[in-house]
C-alpha positions in Angstrom: 0.0 0.0 0.0 2.8 2.4 0.9 4.5 1.8 -2.5 1.2 2.5 -4.3 0.7 5.7 -2.5 4.3 6.9 -3.0 4.1 6.0 -6.7 1.2 8.4 -6.9 3.3 11.1 -5.3 1.5 11.2 -2.0 3.4 11.4 1.2 2.6 9.4 4.3 2.0 12.7 6.1 -0.8 13.5 3.5 -2.2 10.0 4.0 -2.2 10.4 7.8 -3.8 13.8 7.5 -6.6 12.5 5.3 -7.2 9.7 7.8 -7.7 11.7 10.9 -9.4 14.8 12.1 -12.6 15.9 10.3 -12.5 12.9 8.0 -13.5 10.6 10.8 -16.7 12.7 11.2 -18.2 12.0 7.7 -20.9 9.6 8.9 -21.8 11.7 11.9 -22.1 14.9 9.8 -24.1 13.0 7.1 -26.6 11.9 9.8 -27.2 15.6 10.7 -27.2 16.7 7.0 -29.7 13.9 6.1 -31.9 15.0 8.9 -31.9 18.6 7.7 -32.7 17.6 4.1 -35.5 15.3 5.3 -37.0 18.1 7.4 -36.9 20.5 4.5 -38.4 17.9 2.1 -41.3 17.4 4.5 -42.0 21.2 4.7 -40.5 21.7 8.1 -38.1 24.5 7.0 -37.8 26.1 10.5 -36.6 22.8 12.0 -34.3 22.2 9.1 -32.8 25.7 9.5 -32.3 25.0 13.2 -30.4 21.9 12.3 -28.3 23.9 9.8 -27.4 26.5 12.4 -26.6 24.0 15.2 -24.4 21.9 12.9 -22.6 25.0 11.7 -21.4 25.4 15.3 -20.5 21.7 15.6 -18.7 21.0 12.3 -17.5 24.4 11.0 -16.2 26.1 14.1 -19.2 28.4 14.4 -19.0 29.6 10.7 -22.4 30.5 9.3 -23.9 28.1 6.7 -26.1 29.9 4.2 -28.4 27.0 3.7 -28.7 23.3 2.8 -26.9 23.7 -0.6 -24.0 25.5 1.2 -23.8 22.7 3.7 -24.0 20.0 1.1 -21.3 21.4 -1.1 -18.9 22.0 1.8 -19.4 18.5 3.1 -19.0 16.9 -0.4 -16.0 19.0 -1.4 -14.2 17.8 1.7 -15.3 14.2 1.1 -14.1 13.9 -2.5 -10.5 15.0 -2.0 -8.2 17.2 -4.0 -8.2 15.5 -7.4 -11.9 15.4 -7.6 -12.2 18.9 -6.4 -10.0 20.0 -9.3 -12.3 18.1 -11.7 -15.3 19.8 -10.1 -13.7 23.3 -10.7 -13.1 22.5 -14.4 -16.5 21.1 -15.1 -18.2 23.9 -13.2 -16.4 26.5 -15.3 -17.3 24.6 -18.5 -21.0 24.6 -17.5 -20.8 28.3 -16.7 -19.1 29.0 -20.1 -21.8 27.1 -22.1 -24.7 28.7 -20.2 -23.2 32.2 -20.7 -22.3 31.7 -24.3 -25.5 30.1 -25.5 -29.3 30.6 -25.1 -29.8 28.2 -22.2 -33.3 29.5 -21.2 -35.1 26.5 -22.7 -32.8 24.1 -20.9 -33.1 25.9 -17.6 -36.9 26.0 -17.9 -37.0 22.3 -18.6 -34.5 21.5 -15.8 -36.3 23.5 -13.1 -39.8 22.3 -14.1 -39.2 18.7 -14.9 -35.8 17.4 -13.8 -34.5 19.1 -10.7 -36.6 17.3 -8.1 -36.0 13.8 -9.7 -32.3 14.4 -9.9 -32.1 15.7 -6.3 -33.9 12.5 -5.2 -31.4 10.3 -7.2 -28.4 12.0 -5.6 -29.9 11.7 -2.1 -30.7 8.0 -2.6 -27.1 7.1 -3.6 -25.6 9.2 -0.8 -27.9 7.4 1.7 -26.8 4.0 0.3 -23.1 4.9 0.5 -23.3 6.1 4.1 -25.4 3.2 5.1 -22.5 1.0 4.1 -19.7 3.4 5.1 -18.0 0.8 7.3 -17.2 -1.2 4.1 -16.3 1.8 1.8 -14.2 3.5 4.5 -11.6 0.7 4.0 -10.6 2.3 0.7 -12.1 5.8 1.0 -8.9 7.7 2.0 -6.9 6.2 -0.8 -9.6 7.1 -3.3 -9.7 10.7 -1.9 -6.0 11.0 -2.5 -6.1 9.5 -6.0 -4.2 6.3 -5.0 -5.3 2.9 -6.4 -5.9 0.0 -4.1 -2.9 -2.4 -4.2 -3.6 -5.7 -6.0 -2.6 -7.7 -2.9 -4.6 -5.7 -0.4 -7.0 -7.5 1.9 -10.1 -6.0 3.5 -10.6 -6.3 7.2 -14.4 -6.5 6.7 -16.1 -8.4 3.9 -19.8 -7.6 4.2 -20.3 -8.3 0.5 -24.0 -8.8 0.7 -24.6 -5.3 1.8 -22.7 -3.7 -1.1 -23.2 -6.4 -3.8 -25.5 -4.2 -6.0 -23.9 -0.9 -5.1 -21.8 -0.6 -8.2 -24.7 -1.4 -10.5 -27.0 1.0 -8.7 -24.4 3.7 -8.9 -23.7 3.0 -12.6 -27.4 3.3 -13.4 -27.7 6.5 -11.3 -24.7 8.1 -13.0 -25.8 7.1 -16.5 -29.1 8.8 -15.8 -27.6 12.0 -14.4 -25.1 12.6 -17.2 -28.1 13.6 -19.3 -27.2 17.1 -18.2 -23.9 16.8 -20.0 -25.6 15.7 -23.1 -28.1 18.6 -23.1 -25.3 21.1 -22.4 -23.2 19.6 -25.2 -26.1 20.0 -27.6 -26.2 23.7 -26.7 -22.5 24.0 -27.1 -22.7 22.6 -30.6 -25.2 25.3 -31.6 -28.3 23.0 -31.4 -31.4 23.1 -29.1 -30.7 21.4 -25.8 -33.0 18.5 -26.8 -31.5 17.8 -30.2 -28.4 15.8 -30.5 -26.2 15.2 -33.5 -28.3 12.1 -34.3 -30.8 11.7 -31.6 -33.5 13.7 -30.0 -33.6 13.9 -26.2 -36.5 11.5 -26.2 -34.5 8.9 -28.2 -31.4 9.5 -26.1 -33.4 8.6 -23.0 -34.3 5.3 -24.7 -30.6 4.3 -25.1 -29.1 1.6 -22.9 -27.1 3.1 -20.0 -23.7 2.2 -21.5 -24.5 4.3 -24.6 -25.6 7.4 -22.7 -22.0 8.6 -22.4 -21.3 8.7 -26.1 -23.1 11.9 -27.2 -20.7 14.2 -25.2 -17.6 12.1 -25.9 -16.0 15.0 -27.7 -16.0 17.3 -24.6 -12.9 16.3 -22.7 -13.9 18.3 -19.6 -17.1 16.3 -19.3 -15.5 12.9 -20.1 -12.8 13.5 -17.4 -15.5 12.7 -14.9 -16.7 9.5 -16.7 -13.7 7.2 -16.1 -15.2 4.6 -13.8 -18.1 3.3 -15.9 -18.2 -0.5 -16.3 -21.5 -1.7 -17.6 -20.4 -5.4 -17.3 -20.2 -5.1 -13.5 -23.7 -3.5 -13.5 -25.1 -6.3 -15.6 -23.6 -9.0 -13.3 -24.9 -7.4 -10.1 -28.4 -6.9 -11.5 -28.7 -10.4 -12.9 -27.4 -12.3 -10.0 -24.1 -12.9 -11.8 -21.8 -11.7 -9.0 -20.6 -13.4 -5.9 -17.8 -13.5 -3.3 -15.3 -16.4 -3.4 -15.2 -19.0 -0.6 -12.1 -17.4 0.9 -14.0 -14.0 0.8 -11.1 -12.2 -0.9 -12.2 -12.3 -4.5 -15.3 -11.0 -6.3 -16.4 -13.3 -9.2 -18.7 -12.0 -11.8 -20.0 -12.9 -15.2 -19.7 -10.2 -17.9 -21.9 -9.9 -20.9 -25.6 -9.1 -21.4 -27.7 -10.5 -18.6 -24.6 -11.5 -16.6 -24.3 -14.8 -18.5 -20.8 -14.3 -20.1 -17.4 -15.5 -19.2 -16.5 -15.4 -15.5 -14.1 -12.6 -14.4 -12.6 -11.6 -11.1 -11.2 -8.8 -9.0 -10.2 -8.6 -5.4 -12.9 -7.5 -2.9 -10.8 -4.4 -2.1 -10.7 -3.5 -5.8 -14.5 -3.9 -5.9 -14.8 -1.5 -3.0 -12.3 0.9 -4.7 -14.3 1.0 -7.9 -17.6 1.5 -6.0 -16.1 4.4 -4.2 -14.7 5.9 -7.5 -18.0 5.8 -9.3 -19.7 7.2 -6.2 -17.2 10.1 -6.2 -18.0 10.9 -9.8 -21.7 11.2 -8.9 -20.7 13.5 -6.0 -18.7 15.7 -8.2 -21.6 16.0 -10.6 -23.9 16.9 -7.7 -21.5 19.7 -6.7 -21.5 21.0 -10.2 -25.3 21.0 -10.2 -25.5 22.8 -6.9 -23.3 25.6 -8.4 -25.4 25.7 -11.6 -28.5 26.2 -9.4 -26.7 28.9 -7.4 -25.8 30.8 -10.6 -29.5 30.8 -11.6 -30.5 32.1 -8.2 -31.9 28.8 -7.1 -31.1 26.0 -4.6 -31.1 22.3 -5.4 -32.0 21.2 -1.9 -33.7 24.4 -0.7 -33.6 25.6 2.9 -31.5 28.7 2.2 -31.2 31.0 5.2 -33.4 34.0 5.1 -31.4 36.0 7.7 
């Protein structure tokens, strides 16, 4: 593990720093944040705001949080680590460039009327699933945050595979649905209406299989930088009961191919956790981008902005 980290140019001091202090409070802070989001969703804005103010004192040394979106993005920016924060900055600037340069009024009208609530719920669901299984993912989280790959010979201290068996597939489906935003922005950038691709209308795009939904914006390197961990074969296996843990509980065995009926492949359980964490981080970065897009439009994705 040390060699893998050093090969990535990461010092042991950095590793230790990422593994202590605030990082240990991620599940605790998420519990408070989830509560505040739930209160806001149920129309209990005053109680949600009280939770926001209380937690500002607890986690941010008394610094005032402006609302749920401010809290969410602070929490997630800290969670994803420096490499993913850099990708977030690049994508956020690219989205801002496209929206400023093109007539994005139609896209924004469609987004706020038809997409925002559904997308917010999808983000919340995958966040909840991740933190429900944090004890498993925490075994690789700090390496992922620092951009270090899990060593091939690494062994997990906990192998609660049943609880995370479908996580990669669920995350893949979530991410494939959410990158629709990139497709619509790419259409605008190419001088077309947001719902008209080079070959497909938005309606036809939505009918594509999930693996193909990344193709329409393949020419935008900024967007594709976020779409690195996307393996439809693992998704197929996990959703067609074609994935299992070996008898020694160190290896994940899965069948690639449509319906999870193809040739058997394998990876270590640690590698599986690593890949789950990476695709999750891609979703988190996109969520941060979306929060900023809402902010620039004078809106809030999760609501609950402070009125004081």
